[in-house]
Coordinates of C-alpha atoms in Angstrom, one line a residue:
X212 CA 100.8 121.2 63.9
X213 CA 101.8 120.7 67.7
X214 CA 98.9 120.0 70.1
X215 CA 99.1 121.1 73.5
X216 CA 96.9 118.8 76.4
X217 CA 95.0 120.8 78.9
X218 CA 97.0 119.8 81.8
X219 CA 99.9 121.8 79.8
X220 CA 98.5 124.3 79.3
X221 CA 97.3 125.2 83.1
X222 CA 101.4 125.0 83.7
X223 CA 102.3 127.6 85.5
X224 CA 105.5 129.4 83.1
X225 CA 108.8 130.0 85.2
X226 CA 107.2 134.1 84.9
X227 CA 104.4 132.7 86.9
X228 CA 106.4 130.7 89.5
X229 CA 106.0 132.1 93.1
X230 CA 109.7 133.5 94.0
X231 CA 109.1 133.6 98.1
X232 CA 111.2 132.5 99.6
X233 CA 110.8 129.9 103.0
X234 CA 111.1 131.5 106.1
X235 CA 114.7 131.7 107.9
X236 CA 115.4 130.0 111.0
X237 CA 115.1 133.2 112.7
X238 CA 111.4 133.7 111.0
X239 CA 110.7 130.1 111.6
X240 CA 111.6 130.4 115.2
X241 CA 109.1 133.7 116.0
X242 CA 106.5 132.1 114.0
X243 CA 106.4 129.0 115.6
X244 CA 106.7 131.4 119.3
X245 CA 103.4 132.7 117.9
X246 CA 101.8 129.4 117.4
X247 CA 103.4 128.2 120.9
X248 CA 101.6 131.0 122.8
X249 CA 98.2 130.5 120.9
X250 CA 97.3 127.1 119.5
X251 CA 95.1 125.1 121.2
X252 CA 96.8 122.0 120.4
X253 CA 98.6 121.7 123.4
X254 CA 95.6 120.7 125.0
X255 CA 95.0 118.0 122.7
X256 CA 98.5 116.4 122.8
X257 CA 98.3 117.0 126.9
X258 CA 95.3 114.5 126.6
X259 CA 97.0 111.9 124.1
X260 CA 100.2 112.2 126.9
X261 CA 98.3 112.0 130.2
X262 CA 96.9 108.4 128.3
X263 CA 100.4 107.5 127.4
X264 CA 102.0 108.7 130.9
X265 CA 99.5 106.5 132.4
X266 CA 99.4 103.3 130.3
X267 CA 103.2 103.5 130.9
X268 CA 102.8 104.2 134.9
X269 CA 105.2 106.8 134.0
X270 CA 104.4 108.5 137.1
X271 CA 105.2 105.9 139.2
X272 CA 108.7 104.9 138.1
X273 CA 111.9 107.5 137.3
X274 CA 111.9 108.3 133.6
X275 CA 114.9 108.7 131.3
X276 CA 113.8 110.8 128.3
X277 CA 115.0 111.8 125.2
X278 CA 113.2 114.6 123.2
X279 CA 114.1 114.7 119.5
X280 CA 113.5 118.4 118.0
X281 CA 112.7 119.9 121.8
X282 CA 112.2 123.4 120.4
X283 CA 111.5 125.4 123.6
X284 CA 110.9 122.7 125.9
X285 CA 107.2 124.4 126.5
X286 CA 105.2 120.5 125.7
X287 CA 108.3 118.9 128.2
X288 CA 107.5 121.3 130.5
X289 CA 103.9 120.3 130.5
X290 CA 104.4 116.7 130.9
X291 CA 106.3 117.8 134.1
X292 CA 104.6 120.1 135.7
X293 CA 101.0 119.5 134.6
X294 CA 100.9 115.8 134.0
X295 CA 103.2 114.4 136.3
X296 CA 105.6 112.7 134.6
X297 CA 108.3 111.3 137.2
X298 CA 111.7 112.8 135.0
X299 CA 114.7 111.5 136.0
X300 CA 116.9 113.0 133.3
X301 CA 116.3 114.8 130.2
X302 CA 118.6 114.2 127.0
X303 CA 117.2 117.2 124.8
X304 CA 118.4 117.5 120.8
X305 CA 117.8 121.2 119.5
X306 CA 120.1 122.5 116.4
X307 CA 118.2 125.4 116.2
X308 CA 119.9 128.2 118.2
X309 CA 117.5 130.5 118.4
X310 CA 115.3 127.8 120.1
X311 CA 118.0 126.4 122.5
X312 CA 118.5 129.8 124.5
X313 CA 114.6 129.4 125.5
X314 CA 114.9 125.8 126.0
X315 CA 117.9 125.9 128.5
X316 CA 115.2 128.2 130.9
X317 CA 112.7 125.6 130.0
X318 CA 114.8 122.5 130.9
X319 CA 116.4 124.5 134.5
X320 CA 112.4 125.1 135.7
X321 CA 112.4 121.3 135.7
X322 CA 115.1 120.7 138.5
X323 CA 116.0 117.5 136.8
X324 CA 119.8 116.4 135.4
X325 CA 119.6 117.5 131.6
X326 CA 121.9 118.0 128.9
X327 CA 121.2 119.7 125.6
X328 CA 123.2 118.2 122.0
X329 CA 122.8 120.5 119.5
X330 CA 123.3 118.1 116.7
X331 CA 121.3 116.8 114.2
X332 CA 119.7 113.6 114.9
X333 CA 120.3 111.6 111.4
X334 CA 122.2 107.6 111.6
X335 CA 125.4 108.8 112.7
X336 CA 123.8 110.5 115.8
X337 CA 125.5 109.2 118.8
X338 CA 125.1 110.0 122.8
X339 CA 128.4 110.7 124.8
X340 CA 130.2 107.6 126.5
X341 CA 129.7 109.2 130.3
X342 CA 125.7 109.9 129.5
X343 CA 123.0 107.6 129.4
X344 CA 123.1 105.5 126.6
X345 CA 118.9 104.6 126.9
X346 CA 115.7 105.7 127.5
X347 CA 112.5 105.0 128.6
X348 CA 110.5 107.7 126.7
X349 CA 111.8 109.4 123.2
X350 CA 109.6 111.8 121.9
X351 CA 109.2 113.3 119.0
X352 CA 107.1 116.9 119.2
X353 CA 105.9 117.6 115.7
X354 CA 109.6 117.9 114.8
X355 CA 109.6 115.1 112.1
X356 CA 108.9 117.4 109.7
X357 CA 112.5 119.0 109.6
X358 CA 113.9 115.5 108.9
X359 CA 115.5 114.2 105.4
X360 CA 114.1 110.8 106.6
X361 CA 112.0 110.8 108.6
X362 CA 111.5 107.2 108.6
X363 CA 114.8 106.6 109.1
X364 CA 115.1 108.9 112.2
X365 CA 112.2 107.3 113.9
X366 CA 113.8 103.6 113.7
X367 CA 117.4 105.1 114.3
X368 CA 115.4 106.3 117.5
X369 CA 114.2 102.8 118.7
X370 CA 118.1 101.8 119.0
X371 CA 118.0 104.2 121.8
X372 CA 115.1 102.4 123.9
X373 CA 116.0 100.7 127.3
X374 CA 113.6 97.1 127.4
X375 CA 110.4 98.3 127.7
X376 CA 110.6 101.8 126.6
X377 CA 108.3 103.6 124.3
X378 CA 108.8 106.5 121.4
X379 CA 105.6 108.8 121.7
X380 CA 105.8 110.6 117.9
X381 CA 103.3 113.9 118.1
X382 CA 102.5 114.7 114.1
X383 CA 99.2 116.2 111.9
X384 CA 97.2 114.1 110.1
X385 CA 96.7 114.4 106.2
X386 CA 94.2 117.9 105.7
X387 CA 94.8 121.4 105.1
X388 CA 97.9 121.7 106.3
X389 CA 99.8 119.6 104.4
X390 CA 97.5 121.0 101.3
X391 CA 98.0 124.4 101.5
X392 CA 102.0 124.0 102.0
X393 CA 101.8 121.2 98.8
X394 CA 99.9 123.9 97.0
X395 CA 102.7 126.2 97.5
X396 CA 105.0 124.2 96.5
X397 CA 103.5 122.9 93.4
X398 CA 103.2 126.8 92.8
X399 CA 106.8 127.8 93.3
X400 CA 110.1 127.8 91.7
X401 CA 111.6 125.1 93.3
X402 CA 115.5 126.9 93.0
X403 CA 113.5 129.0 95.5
X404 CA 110.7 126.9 97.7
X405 CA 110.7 123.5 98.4
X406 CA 110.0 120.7 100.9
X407 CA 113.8 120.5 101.3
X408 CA 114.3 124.4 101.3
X409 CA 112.1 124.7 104.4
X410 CA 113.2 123.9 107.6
X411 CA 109.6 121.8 108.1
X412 CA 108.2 119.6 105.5
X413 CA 104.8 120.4 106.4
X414 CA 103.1 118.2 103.9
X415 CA 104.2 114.9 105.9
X416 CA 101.8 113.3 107.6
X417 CA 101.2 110.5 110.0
X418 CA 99.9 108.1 107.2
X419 CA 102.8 108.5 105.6
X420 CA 105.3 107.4 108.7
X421 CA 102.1 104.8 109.5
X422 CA 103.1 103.1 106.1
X423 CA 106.5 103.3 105.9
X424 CA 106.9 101.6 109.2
X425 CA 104.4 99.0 108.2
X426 CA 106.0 97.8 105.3
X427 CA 109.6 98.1 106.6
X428 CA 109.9 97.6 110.0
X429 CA 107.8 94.7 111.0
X430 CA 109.6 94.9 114.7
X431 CA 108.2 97.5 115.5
X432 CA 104.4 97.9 117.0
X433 CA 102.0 101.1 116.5
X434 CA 99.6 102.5 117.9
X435 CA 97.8 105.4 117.5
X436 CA 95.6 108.2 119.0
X437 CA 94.0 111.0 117.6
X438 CA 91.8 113.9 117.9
X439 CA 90.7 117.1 116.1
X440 CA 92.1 121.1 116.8
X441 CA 90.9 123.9 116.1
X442 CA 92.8 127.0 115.8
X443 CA 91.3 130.8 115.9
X444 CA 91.5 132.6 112.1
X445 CA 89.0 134.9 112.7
X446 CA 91.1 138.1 112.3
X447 CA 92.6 136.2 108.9
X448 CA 89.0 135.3 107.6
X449 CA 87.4 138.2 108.1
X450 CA 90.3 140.2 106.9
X451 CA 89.8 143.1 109.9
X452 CA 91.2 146.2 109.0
X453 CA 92.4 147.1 112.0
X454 CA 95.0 144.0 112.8
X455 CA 98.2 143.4 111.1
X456 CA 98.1 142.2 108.0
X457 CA 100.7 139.5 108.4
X458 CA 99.1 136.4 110.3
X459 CA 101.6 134.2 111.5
X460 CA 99.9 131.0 112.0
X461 CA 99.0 131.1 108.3
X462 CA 102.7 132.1 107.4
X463 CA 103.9 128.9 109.7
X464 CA 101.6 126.6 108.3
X465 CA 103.0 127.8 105.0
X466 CA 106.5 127.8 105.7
X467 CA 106.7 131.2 103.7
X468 CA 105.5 135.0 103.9
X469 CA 101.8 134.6 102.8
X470 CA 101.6 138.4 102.3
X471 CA 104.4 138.3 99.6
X472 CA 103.1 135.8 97.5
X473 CA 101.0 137.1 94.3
X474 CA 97.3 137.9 94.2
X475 CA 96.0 134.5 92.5
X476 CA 98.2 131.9 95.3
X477 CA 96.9 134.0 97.9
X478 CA 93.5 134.0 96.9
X479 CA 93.4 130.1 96.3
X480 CA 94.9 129.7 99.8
X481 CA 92.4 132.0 101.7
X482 CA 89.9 130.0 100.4
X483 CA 91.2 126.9 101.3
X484 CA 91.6 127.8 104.7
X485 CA 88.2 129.1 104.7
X486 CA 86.6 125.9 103.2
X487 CA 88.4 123.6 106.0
X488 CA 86.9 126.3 108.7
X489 CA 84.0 125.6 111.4
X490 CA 82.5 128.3 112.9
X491 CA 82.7 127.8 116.5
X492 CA 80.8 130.4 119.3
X493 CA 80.9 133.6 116.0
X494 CA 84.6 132.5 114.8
X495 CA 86.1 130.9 112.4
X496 CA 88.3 127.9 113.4
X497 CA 90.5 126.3 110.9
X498 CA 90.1 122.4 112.1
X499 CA 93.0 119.5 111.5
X500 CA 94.1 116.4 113.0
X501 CA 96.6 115.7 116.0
X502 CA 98.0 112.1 115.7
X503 CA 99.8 110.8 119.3
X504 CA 101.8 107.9 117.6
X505 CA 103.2 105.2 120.1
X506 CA 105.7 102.9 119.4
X507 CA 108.1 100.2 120.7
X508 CA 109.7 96.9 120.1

């Protein structure tokens, strides 16, 4: 007779495997407009980068930066024109097309020198001879996520630091994020949905980078900031009948179509999301952590 354990039997069979697949670049990009336009975490990070401008007397000095992932250029933008940050010149890495149309508006409102590389920012990244070669400020904008190694990219980044400069590294802490994308992807067929499938990896967090950098790259010095967000899921909690069903925070945080998944993995995330809610002034906010991650050497 064959005995079966417990753990597998609650396997799901390839029948049961969720088939959606991750959102497209073109998905990922209107998604992540959505969030852009809504999310109140760009308060938090301005707070963690009016500290860092600061500490740095980055308004007193001209800056070289070099923003890693830039997106749309809406957080560089900010640090501009609501925090003061004294730009010089802008070096701005975007593959995603869809993203750099927006971002060469972004970068023009700025009246700075800029150039955009459209590369991908892995070890054999290089700058152009004729540009600038360093920087005072690299940042990373919760891009680390779309990296193969992430690790990696952040110390490939330090080479790039002129004496004194600092890498500011925006990422989410571990919570219900990174739980509800793991759940997914424990869920899925992974010939359809996985970490490396998506373009974001949203099950990284900054405990993970925190360690990897602590046990391999003793040169470098962190520090960190942090502070909690809270986002408006309401309309998703409450299930209103007279929104759209398709929420596209959820199906960002996800990196998927929540709506297409099956009954069961869509019940088990609502719930999740509920559970990691606080209801703030009548509405339900889904809470998680901002990490501002400094570091130089």
């Amino acid at each position: 007779m064959t005995h079966t354990s417990s753990e597998e039997q609650n396997l799901p069979t390839p029948q049961q495997l969720e088939t959606t697949p991750p959102l497209t670049e073109e998905g990922y990009a209107r998604t992540f407009a959505v969030m852009a336009d809504v999310t109140s975490e760009y308060d938090v990070m301005s707070g963690i980068a009016d500290r860092f401008i600061s500490d740095n007397k980055f308004r007193e000095k001209p800056v070289k930066m070099l923003t890693v992932g830039a997106g749309r250029g809406k957080f560089e933008v900010q640090l501009v024109k609501e925090l003061g940050l004294n730009l010089e010149y802008v070096c701005a890495i975007e593959p995603n097309m869809e993203q750099v149309k927006h971002l060469e508006v972004s970068l023009k409102s700025l009246e700075v020198e800029y150039d955009i590389n459209t590369s991908f920012f892995d070890p054999q990244f290089r700058i152009e001879e004729e540009k600038p070669q360093k920087f005072d400020f690299i940042l990373f904008c919760h891009s680390l996520y779309g990296f193969d190694d992430p690790h990696g990219s952040v110390l490939h980044a330090t080479n790039f630091l002129a004496p004194g400069g600092k890498v500011l590294i925006f990422i989410q802490g571990g919570g219900a994020t990174a739980a509800i994308f793991s759940y997914l992807v424990e869920k899925s067929d992974p010939a359809i949905f996985s970490p490396k499938k998506c373009i974001g990896d949203h099950s990284l967090t900054a405990d993970e980078i925190i360690s990897q950098l602590s046990k391999n790259s003793e040169h470098v010095s962190i520090t960190t900031m942090s502070e909690r967000c809270y986002e408006d899921v309401d309309d998703f909690v409450r299930r209103k009948p007279d929104v759209p069903t398709r929420n596209y925070k959820v199906d960002f945080w996800l990196q998927a179509e929540y709506g297409k998944l099956s009954e069961e993995t869509k019940r088990v995330i609502y719930e999740m999301i509920v559970d990691n809610c606080d209801v703030v002034e009548g509405r339900y906010k889904w809470k998680h952590w901002c990490f501002g991650m400094v570091l130089s050497v």
